[in-house]
Coordinates of C-alpha atoms in Angstrom, one line a residue:
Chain A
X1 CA 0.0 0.0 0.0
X2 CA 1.4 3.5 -0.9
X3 CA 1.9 5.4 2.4
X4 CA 3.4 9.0 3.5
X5 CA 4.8 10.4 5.9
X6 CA 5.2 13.3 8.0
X7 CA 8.0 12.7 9.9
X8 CA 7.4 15.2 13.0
X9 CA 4.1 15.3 14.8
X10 CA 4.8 18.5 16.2
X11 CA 7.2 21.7 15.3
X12 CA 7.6 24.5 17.4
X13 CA 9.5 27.9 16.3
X14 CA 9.5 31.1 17.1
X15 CA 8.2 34.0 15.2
X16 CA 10.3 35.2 12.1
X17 CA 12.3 32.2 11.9
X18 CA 12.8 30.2 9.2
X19 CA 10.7 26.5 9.1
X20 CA 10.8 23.2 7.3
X21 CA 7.8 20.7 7.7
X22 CA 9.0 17.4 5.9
X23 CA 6.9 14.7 3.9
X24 CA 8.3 11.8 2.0
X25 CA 5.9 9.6 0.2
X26 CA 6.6 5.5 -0.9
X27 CA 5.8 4.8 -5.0
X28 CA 7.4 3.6 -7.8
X29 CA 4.7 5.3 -10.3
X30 CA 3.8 9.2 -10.8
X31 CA 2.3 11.2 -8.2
X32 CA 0.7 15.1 -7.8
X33 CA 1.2 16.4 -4.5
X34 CA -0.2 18.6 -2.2
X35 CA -0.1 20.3 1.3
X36 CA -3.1 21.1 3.4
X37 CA -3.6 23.3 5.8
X38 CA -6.0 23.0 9.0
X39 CA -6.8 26.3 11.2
X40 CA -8.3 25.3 14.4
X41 CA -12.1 24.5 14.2
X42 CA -11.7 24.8 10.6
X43 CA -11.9 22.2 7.3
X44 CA -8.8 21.9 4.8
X45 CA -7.2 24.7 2.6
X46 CA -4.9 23.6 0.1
X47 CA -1.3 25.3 0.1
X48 CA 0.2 24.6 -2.7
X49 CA 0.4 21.5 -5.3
X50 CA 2.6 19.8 -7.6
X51 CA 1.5 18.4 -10.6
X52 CA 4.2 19.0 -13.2
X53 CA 6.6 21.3 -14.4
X54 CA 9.1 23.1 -12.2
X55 CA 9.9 20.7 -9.1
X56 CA 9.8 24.5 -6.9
X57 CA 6.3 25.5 -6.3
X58 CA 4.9 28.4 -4.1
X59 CA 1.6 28.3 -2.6
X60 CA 0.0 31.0 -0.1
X61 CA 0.6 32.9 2.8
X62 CA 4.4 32.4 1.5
X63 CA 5.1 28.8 1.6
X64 CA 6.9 27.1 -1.4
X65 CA 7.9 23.5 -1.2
X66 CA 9.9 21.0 -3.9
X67 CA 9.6 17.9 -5.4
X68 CA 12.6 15.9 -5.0
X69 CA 11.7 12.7 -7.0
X70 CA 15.1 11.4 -6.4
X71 CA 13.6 11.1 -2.8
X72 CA 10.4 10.8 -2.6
X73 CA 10.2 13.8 -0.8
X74 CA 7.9 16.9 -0.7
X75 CA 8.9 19.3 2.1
X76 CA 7.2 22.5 2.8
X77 CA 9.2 25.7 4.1
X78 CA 8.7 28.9 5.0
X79 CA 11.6 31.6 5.2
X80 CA 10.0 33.8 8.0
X81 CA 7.1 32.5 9.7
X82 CA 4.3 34.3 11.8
X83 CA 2.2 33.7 14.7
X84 CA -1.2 33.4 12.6
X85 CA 1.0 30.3 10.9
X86 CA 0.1 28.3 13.7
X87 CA -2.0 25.8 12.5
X88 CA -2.2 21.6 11.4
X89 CA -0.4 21.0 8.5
X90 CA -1.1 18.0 5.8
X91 CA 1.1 16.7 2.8
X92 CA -1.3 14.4 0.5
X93 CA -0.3 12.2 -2.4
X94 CA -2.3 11.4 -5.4
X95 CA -1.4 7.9 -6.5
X96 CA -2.8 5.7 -9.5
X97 CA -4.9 2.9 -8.4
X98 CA -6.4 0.8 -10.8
X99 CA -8.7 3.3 -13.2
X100 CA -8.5 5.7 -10.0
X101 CA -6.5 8.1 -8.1
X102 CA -6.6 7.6 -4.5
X103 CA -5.4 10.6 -2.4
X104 CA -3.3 9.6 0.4
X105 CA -2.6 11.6 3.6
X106 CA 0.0 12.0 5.9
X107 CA -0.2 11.8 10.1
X108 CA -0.2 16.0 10.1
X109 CA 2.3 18.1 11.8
X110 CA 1.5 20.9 14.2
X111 CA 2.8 23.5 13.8
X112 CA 3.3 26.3 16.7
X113 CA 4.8 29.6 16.4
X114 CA 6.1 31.3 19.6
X115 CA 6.3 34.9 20.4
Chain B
X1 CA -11.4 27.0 -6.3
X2 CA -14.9 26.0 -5.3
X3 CA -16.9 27.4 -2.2
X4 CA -18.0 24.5 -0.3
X5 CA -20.6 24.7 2.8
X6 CA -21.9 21.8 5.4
X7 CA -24.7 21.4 7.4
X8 CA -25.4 21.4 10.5
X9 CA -21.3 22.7 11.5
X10 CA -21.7 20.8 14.7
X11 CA -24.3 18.4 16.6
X12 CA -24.5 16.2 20.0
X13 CA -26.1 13.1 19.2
X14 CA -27.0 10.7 21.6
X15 CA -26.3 7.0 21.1
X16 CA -28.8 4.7 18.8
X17 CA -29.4 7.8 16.6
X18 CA -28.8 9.4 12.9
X19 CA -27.4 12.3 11.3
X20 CA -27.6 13.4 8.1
X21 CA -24.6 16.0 7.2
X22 CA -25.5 18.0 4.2
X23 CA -22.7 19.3 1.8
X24 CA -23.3 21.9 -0.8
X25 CA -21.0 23.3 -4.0
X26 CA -21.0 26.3 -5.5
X27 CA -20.4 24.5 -9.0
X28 CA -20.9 21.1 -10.6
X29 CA -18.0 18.9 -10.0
X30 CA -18.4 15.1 -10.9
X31 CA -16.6 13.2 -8.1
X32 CA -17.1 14.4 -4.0
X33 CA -15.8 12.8 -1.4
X34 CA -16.9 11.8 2.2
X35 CA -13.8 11.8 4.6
X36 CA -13.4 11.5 8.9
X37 CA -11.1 12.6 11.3
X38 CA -11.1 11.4 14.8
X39 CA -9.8 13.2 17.2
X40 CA -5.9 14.0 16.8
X41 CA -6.1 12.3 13.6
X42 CA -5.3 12.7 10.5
X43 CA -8.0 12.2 7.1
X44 CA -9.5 8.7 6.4
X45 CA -11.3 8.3 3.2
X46 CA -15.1 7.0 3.6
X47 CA -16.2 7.1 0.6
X48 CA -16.1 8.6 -3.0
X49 CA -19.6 9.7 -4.6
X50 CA -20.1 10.3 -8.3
X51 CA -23.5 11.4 -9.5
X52 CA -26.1 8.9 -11.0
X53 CA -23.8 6.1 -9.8
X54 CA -23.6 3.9 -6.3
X55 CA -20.9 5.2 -3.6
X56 CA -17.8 3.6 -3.6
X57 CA -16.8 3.0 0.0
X58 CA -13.3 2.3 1.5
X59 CA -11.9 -0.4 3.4
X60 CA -13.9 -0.5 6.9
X61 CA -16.7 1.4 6.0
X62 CA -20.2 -0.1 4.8
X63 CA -23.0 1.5 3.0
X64 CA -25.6 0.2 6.0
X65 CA -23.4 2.2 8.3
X66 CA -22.6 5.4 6.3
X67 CA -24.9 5.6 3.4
X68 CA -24.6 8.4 0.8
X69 CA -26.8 10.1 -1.3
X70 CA -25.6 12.1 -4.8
X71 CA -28.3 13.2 -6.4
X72 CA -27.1 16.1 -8.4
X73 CA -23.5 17.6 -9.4
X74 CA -23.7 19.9 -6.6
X75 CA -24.9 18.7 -3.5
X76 CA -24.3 15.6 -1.6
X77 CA -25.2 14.0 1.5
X78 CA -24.0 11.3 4.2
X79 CA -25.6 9.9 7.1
X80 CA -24.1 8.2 10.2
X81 CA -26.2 5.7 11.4
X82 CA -26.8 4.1 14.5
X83 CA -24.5 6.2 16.3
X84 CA -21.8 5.0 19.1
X85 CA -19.6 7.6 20.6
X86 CA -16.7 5.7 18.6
X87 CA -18.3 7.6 15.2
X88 CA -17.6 11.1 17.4
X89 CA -15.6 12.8 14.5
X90 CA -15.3 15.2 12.2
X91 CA -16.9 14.7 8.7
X92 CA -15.2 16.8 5.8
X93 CA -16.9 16.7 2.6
X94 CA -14.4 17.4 -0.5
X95 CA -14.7 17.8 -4.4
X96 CA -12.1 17.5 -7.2
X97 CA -11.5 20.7 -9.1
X98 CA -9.4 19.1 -11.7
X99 CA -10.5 16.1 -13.1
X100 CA -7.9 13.4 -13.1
X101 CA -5.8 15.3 -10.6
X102 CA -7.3 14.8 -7.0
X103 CA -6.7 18.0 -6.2
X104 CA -9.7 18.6 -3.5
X105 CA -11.3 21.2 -2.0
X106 CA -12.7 21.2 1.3
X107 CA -15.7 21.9 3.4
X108 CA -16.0 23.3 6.6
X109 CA -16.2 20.0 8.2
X110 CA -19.3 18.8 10.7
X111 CA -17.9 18.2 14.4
X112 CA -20.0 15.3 15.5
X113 CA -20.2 14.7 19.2
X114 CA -22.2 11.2 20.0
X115 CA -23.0 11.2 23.8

């Protein structure tokens, strides 16, 4: 079964410094990926996505993460992060099963941004 | 992007009961999803449902249990049946923008409490 992973459940940093929340995915076939974002008390609002094309893609609020195919990886990073960042954060992968694309996702990794 | 509201947003249910979550798009979109999330958990697919055609449910989950209705490209509904405080979740309705992609949308989510 395809699987990925967040690999830290929980990241604190404080305010303006830089962060890296990190995802790496298991399949041998193509993929689109994707980050999610989860406010408290709220649903899911996409980030950013991969599908094709440049490996370096920006999303909102000033997060950009890359496709490393090499290694399965999709990390998501911000260079200066705020206190309204605070929030769940999601990496999902699209894989092909069958006639269907099943979107996978990962464990979630809190985020928390410190004064 | 699509604008995606539930109904109700939140509901104590006692044991024995049903619930019907409503979930309404601002657009036709062919394929919706039904997902959960327990508490301090991550997403689990329950099931995809595609207009004019039967649900397709995931591993663990039954249509006796969850049953879905779809009857037109913009509005959707699931019902938790039989309630046990186990099924306290959150139910996020989703839609795919991009056909072929999985690239979903959200809802607001429905925070189900089951006393």
């Amino acid at each position: 079964a395809q699987s990925v992973t967040q690999l830290d459940s929980q990241v604190p940093v404080f305010e303006e410094a830089p962060v890296e929340l990190r995802c790496n995915y298991s399949s041998s076939v193509s993929v689109y990926l994707f980050w999610y974002v989860q406010y408290p008390n709220q649903g899911l609002q996409l980030l950013l996505k991969y599908l094709s094309g440049s490996t370096l893609v920006k999303g909102i609020n000033g997060f950009e993460a890359e496709f490393n195919k090499s290694q399965t990886s999709f990390h998501l990073r911000k260079p200066s992060v705020h206190i309204s960042d605070t929030a769940e954060y999601f990496c999902a992968v699209s894989y092909v099963s069958g006639s269907a694309r099943q979107l996978t996702f990962g464990s979630g990794t809190q985020l928390t941004v410190l004064p | 992007s699509a604008v995606i509201s539930q109904k109700p947003s939140r509901d104590i249910c006692q044991r024995g009961t049903s619930l019907t979550i409503q979930c309404q798009v601002d657009s036709q979109v062919t394929m919706m999803f039904w997902y959960r999330q327990q508490p301090g958990q991550s997403l689990t697919l329950i099931a995809t449902a595609n207009q004019g055609s039967e649900a397709t449910y995931e591993s663990g989950f039954v249509i006796d249990k969850f049953p879905i209705s779809r009857p037109n490209l913009t509005f959707s509904t699931l019902t938790v049946s039989n309630m046990s405080p186990e099924d306290s979740s959150i139910y996020l309705c989703s839609v795919e923008i991009l056909a072929g992609t999985n690239e979903q949308y959200f809802g607001p989510g429905t925070r189900l409490t089951v006393t």
